[in-house]
Coordinates of C-alpha atoms in Angstrom, one line a residue:
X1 CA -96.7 -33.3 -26.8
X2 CA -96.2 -29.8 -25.5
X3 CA -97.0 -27.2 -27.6
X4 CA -93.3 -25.4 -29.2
X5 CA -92.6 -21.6 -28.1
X6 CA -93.2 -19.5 -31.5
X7 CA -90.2 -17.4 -31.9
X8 CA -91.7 -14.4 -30.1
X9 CA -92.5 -16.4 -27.1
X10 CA -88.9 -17.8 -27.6
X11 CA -87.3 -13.8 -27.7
X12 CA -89.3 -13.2 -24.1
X13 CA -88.2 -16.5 -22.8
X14 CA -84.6 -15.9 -22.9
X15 CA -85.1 -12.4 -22.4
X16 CA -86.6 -13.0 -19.1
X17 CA -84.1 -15.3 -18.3
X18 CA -81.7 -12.5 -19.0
X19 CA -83.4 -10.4 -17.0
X20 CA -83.4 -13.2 -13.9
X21 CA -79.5 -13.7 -14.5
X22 CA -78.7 -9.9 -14.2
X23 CA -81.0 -9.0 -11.3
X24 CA -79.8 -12.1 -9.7
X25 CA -76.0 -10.7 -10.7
X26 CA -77.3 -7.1 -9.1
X27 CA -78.6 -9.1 -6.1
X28 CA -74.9 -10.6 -5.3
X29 CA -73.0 -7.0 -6.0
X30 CA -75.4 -6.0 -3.3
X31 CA -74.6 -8.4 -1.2
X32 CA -71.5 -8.4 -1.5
X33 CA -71.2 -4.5 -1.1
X34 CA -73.0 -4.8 2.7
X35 CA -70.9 -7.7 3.8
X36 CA -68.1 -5.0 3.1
X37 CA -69.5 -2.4 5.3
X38 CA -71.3 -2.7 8.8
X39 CA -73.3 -0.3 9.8
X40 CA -72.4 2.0 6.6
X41 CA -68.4 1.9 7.9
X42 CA -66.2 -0.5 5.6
X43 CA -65.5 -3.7 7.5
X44 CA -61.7 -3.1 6.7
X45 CA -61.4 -0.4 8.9
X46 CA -64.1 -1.7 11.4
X47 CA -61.5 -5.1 11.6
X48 CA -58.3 -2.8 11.4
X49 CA -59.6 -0.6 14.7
X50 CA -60.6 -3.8 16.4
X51 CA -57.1 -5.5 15.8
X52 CA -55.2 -2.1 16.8
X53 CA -57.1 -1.9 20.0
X54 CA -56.8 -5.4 21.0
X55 CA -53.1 -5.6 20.1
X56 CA -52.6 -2.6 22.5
X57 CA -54.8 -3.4 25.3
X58 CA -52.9 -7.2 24.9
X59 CA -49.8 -5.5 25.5
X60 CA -50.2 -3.7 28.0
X61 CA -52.4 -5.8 30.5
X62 CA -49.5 -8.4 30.2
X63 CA -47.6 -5.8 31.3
X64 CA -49.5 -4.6 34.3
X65 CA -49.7 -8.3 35.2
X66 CA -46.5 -8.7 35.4
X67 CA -44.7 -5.2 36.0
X68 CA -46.9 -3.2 38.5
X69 CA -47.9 -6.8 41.1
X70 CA -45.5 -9.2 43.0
X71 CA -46.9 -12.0 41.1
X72 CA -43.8 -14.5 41.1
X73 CA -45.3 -17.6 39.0
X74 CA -45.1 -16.7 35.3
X75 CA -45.5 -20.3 34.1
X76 CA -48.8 -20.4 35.7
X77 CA -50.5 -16.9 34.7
X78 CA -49.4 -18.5 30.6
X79 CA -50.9 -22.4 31.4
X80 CA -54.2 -20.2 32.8
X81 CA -54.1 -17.8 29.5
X82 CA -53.9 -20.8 27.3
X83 CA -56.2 -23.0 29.2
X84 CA -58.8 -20.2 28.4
X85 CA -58.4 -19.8 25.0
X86 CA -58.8 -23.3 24.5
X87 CA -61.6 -23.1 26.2
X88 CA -63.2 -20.3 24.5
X89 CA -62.3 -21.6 20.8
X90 CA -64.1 -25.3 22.0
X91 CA -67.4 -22.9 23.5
X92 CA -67.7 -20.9 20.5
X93 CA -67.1 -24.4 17.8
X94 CA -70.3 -25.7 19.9
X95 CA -71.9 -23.0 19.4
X96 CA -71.4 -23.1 15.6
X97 CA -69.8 -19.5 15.4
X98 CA -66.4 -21.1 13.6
X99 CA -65.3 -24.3 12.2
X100 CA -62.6 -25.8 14.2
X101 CA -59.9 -28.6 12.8
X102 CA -60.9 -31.5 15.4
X103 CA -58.1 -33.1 17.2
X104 CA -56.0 -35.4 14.8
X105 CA -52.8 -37.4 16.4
X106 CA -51.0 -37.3 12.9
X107 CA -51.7 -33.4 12.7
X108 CA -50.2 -33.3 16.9
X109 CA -46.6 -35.1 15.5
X110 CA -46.4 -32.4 13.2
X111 CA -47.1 -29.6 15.1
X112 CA -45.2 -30.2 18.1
X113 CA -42.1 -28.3 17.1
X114 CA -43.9 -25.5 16.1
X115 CA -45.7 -25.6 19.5
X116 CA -42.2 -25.8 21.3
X117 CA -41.4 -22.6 19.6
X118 CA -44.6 -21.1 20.4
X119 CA -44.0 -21.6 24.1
X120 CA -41.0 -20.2 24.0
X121 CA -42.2 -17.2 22.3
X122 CA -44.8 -16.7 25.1
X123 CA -42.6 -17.4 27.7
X124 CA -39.6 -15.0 27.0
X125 CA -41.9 -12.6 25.9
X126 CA -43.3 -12.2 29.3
X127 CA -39.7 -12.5 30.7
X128 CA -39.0 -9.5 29.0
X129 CA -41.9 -7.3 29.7
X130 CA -41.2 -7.7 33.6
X131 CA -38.0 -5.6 33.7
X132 CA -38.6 -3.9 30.4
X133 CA -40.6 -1.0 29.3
X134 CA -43.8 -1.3 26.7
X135 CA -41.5 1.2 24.1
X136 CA -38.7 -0.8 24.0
X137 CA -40.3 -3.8 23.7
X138 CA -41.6 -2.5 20.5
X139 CA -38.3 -1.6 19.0
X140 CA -36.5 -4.2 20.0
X141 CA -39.2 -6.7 18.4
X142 CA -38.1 -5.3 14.8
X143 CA -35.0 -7.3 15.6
X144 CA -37.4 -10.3 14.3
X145 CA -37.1 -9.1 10.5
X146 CA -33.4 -9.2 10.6
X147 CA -33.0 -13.3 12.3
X148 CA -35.9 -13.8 9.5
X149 CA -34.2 -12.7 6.6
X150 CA -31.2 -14.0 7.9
X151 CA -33.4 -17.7 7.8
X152 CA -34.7 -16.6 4.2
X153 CA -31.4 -16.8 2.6
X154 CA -29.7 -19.7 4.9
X155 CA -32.6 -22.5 4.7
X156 CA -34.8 -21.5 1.5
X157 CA -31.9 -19.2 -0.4
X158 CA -34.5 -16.6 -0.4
X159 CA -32.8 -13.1 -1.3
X160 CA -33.4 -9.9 -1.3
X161 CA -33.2 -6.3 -2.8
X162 CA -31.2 -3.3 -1.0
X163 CA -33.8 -0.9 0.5
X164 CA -35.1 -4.1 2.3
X165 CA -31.6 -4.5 4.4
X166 CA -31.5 -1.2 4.8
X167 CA -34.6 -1.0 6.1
X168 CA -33.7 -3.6 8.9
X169 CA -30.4 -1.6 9.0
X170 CA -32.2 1.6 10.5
X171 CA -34.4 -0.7 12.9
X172 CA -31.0 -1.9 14.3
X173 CA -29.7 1.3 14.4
X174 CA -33.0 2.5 16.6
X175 CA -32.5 -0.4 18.6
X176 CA -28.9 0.4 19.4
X177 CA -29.8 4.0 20.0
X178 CA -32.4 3.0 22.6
X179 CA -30.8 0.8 24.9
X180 CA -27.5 3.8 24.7
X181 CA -30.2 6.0 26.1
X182 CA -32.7 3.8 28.3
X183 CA -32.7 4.9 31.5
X184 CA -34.0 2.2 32.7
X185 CA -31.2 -0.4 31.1
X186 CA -31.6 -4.3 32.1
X187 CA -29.3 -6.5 30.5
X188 CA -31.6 -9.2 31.4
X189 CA -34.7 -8.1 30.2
X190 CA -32.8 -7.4 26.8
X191 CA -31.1 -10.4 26.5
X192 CA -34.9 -12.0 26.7
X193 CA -36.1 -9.9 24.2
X194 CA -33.4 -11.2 21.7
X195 CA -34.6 -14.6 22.7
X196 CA -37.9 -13.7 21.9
X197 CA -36.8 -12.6 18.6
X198 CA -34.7 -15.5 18.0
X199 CA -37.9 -17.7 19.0
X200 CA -40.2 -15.0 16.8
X201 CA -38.2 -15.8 13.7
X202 CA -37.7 -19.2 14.2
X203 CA -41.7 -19.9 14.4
X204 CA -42.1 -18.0 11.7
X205 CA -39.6 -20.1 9.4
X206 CA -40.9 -23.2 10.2
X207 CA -44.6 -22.4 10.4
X208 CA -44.3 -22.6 6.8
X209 CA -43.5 -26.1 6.1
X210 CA -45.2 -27.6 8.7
X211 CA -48.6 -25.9 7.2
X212 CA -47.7 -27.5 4.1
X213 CA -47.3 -31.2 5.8
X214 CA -50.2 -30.4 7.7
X215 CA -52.5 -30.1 5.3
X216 CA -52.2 -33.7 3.9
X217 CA -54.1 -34.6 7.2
X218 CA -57.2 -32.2 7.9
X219 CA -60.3 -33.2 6.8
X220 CA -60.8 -30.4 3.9
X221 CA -57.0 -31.3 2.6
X222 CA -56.4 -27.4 3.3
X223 CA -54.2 -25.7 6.0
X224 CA -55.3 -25.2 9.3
X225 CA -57.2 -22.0 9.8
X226 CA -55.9 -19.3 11.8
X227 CA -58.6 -20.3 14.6
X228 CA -57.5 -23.9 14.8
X229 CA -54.0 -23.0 14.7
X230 CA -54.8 -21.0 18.1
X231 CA -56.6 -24.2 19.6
X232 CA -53.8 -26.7 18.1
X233 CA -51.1 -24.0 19.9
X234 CA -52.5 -23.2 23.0
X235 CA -53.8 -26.8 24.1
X236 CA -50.9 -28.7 23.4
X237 CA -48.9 -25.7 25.1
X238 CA -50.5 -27.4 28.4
X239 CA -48.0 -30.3 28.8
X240 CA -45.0 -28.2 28.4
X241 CA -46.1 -25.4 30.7
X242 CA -47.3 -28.1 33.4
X243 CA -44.0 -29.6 33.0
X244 CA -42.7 -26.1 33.7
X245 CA -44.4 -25.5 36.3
X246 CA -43.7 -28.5 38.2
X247 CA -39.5 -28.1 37.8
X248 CA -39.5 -24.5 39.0
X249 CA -40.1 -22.3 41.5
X250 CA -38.1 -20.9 44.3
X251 CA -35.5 -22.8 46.6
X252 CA -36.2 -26.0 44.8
X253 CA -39.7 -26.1 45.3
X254 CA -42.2 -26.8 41.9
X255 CA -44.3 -23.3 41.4
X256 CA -47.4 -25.6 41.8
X257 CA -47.4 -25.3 45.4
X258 CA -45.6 -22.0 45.7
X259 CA -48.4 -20.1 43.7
X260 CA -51.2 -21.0 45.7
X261 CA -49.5 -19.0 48.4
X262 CA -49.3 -16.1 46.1
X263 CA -50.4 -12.9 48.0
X264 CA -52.0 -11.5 44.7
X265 CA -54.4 -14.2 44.3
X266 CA -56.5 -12.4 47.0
X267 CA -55.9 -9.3 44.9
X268 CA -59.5 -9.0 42.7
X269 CA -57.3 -6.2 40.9
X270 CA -54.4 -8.4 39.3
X271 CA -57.3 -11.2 39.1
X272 CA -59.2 -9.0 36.9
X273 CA -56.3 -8.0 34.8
X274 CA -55.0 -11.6 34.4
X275 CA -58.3 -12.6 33.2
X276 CA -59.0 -10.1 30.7
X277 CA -55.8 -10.1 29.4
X278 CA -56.7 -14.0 28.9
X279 CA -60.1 -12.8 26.9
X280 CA -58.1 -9.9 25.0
X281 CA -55.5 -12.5 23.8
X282 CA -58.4 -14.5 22.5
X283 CA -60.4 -11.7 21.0
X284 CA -57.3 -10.6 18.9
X285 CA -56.5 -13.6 17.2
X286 CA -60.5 -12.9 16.4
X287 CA -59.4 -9.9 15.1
X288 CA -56.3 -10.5 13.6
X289 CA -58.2 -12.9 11.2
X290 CA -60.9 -10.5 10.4
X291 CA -58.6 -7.8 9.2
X292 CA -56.5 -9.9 7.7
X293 CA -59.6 -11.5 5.7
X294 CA -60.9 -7.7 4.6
X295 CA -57.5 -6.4 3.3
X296 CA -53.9 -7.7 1.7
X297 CA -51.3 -8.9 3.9
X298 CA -49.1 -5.7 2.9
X299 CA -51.7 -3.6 4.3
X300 CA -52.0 -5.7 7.5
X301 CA -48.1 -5.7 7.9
X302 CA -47.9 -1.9 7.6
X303 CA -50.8 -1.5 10.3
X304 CA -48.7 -3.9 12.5
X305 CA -45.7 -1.3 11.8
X306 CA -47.2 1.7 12.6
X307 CA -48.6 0.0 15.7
X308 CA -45.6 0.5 17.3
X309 CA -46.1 4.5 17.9
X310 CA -49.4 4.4 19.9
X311 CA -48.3 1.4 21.9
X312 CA -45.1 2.9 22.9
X313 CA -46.6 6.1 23.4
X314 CA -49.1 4.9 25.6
X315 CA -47.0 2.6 27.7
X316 CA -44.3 5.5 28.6
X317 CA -47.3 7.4 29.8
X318 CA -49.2 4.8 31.9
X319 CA -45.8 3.3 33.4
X320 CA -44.2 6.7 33.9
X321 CA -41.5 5.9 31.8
X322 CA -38.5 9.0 31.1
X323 CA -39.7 11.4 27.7
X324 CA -36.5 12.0 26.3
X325 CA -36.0 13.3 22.8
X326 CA -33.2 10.8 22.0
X327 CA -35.7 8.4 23.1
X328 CA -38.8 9.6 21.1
X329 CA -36.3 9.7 18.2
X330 CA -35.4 5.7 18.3
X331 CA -39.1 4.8 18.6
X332 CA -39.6 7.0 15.5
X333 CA -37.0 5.9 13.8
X334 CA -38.0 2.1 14.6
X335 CA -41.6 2.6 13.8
X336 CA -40.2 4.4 10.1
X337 CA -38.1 1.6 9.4
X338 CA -41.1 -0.6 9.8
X339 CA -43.5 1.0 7.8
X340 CA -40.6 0.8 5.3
X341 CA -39.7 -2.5 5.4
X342 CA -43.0 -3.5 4.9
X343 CA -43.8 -1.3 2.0
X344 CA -40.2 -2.9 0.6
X345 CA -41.0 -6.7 0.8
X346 CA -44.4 -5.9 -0.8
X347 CA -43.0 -4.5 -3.5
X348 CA -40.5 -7.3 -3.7

């Protein structure tokens, strides 16, 4: 028989089991202190840096892309975009640096809308930032908020208080006021824009029932992660863009042949800004998930917001766009009523 602990030996037992339990406790604050800082910098503002620059750098490459070369075949600079990113979420899955959900036919049925909507988001997107400029592309995107809303209250009866429509109230207004005063005016390129809003909101609004379907079918019975929702969206974009590709072009002819006679695909320049715009687009959903994984979603919403100023402030300089006070005025006004709105629906 083993001998019993007297009750001093008993006192020192659990007292060094105390001990082990608190140090252990110490050991896991610790922890969990340095996985919130790198290099003695919180990760939340590392994340929110990396985010901000990729979001710009995203913007505007697509831009140069499209705005400042003859390139003609939009169809095919997206299909190459998304056939990276695919490939770029399968090399780093191998490589065991993220989890990806693996291909499921059940999980493809349901996500097919959603991927229609994403296309369409790409696509007029791009449509628009050909004849438009970076700054009002920014405040015509806060157009989105109001067609969401709008699909709050109509499918899901979702309401809200005052100082939330009147926040989308002032980004109409600074939309209004920029297209009065914007030199370079396109009725095209904003008539795409409002598509792209249109498709913006309507992804939104039914991303959130088909993650809620989804998740009856992945393998941990959870949602699909923000990582596999890029694989899921980008590679079954493929077969609609192909498609695309095949049924236009110019004078009846499919853009598959007419883009191998493309004079900028002996260009290294617009080669080496349609790839890294390929590897940005990657990086930030990378960086999108980090900061959004480090901070609340009201904070990540306001940094969106406020993202607005340096981007349209950057973009009228590198494109040479028109300073105009009337003009700075609607991108601050826009930019205002998004850090507003945002600060309204967390609240709400």
């Amino acid at each position: 028989m083993k001998p019993s602990h007297t009750d001093e030996e008993a006192v020192q037992l659990l007292g060094s089991k105390q001990d082990a339990k608190v140090t252990v406790a110490a050991l896991d604050v610790d922890a969990a202190k340095k996985a919130r800082h790198i290099a003695g910098v919180p990760a939340a503002i590392l994340a929110g840096l990396c985010y901000v620059i990729a979001s710009i750098a995203m913007i505007l490459l697509n831009k140069t892309a499209l705005s400042s070369f003859n390139f003609e075949s939009i169809n095919s600079l997206l299909f190459f975009q998304c056939a990276l990113s695919v490939v770029l979420v399968q090399m780093c899955n191998a490589l065991g640096l993220i989890d990806v959900e693996p291909l499921n036919p059940k999980i493809v049925r349901i996500w097919l809308p959603v991927n229609v909507l994403f296309v369409g988001m790409l696509g007029t997107s791009f449509m628009a930032l050909r004849t438009l400029n970076v700054a009002m592309v920014q405040v015509l995107k806060n157009l989105s908020n109001l067609f969401t809303l709008c699909g709050d209250y109509y499918f899901f009866g979702r309401t809200y208080k005052a100082n939330v429509w009147a926040c989308v109230a002032l980004m109409m207004l600074s939309a209004i006021c920029g297209g009065i005063t914007d030199l370079s005016f396109d009725a095209t390129g904003y008539c795409w824009q409002i598509v792209n809003c249109v498709f913006n909101s309507s992804f939104q609004l039914y991303l959130r029932g088909a993650m809620d379907r989804v998740s009856t079918h992945t393998t941990n019975g959870e949602k699909l992660s923000g990582l596999s929702m890029v694989f899921y969206n980008n590679l079954l974009s493929l077969p609609f863009l192909a498609a695309m590709i095949l049924i236009t072009g110019k004078s009846w002819g499919c853009e598959g042949r007419s883009v191998w006679a493309e004079p900028d695909l002996n260009n290294h320049v617009f080669l080496s800004v349609a790839a890294l715009s390929g590897f940005i687009g990657f990086g930030l959903s990378f960086a999108s998930l980090w900061f959004l994984s480090t901070t609340t979603p009201s904070i990540y919403s306001l940094v969106g917001s406020l993202n607005q100023v340096p981007v349209a402030a950057i973009g009228m300089i590198a494109f040479s766009v028109p300073w105009t006070t009337t003009n700075l005025l609607s991108i601050g006004v826009g930019a205002t009523a998004a850090v507003l709105f945002a600060y309204a629906k967390s609240k709400q």
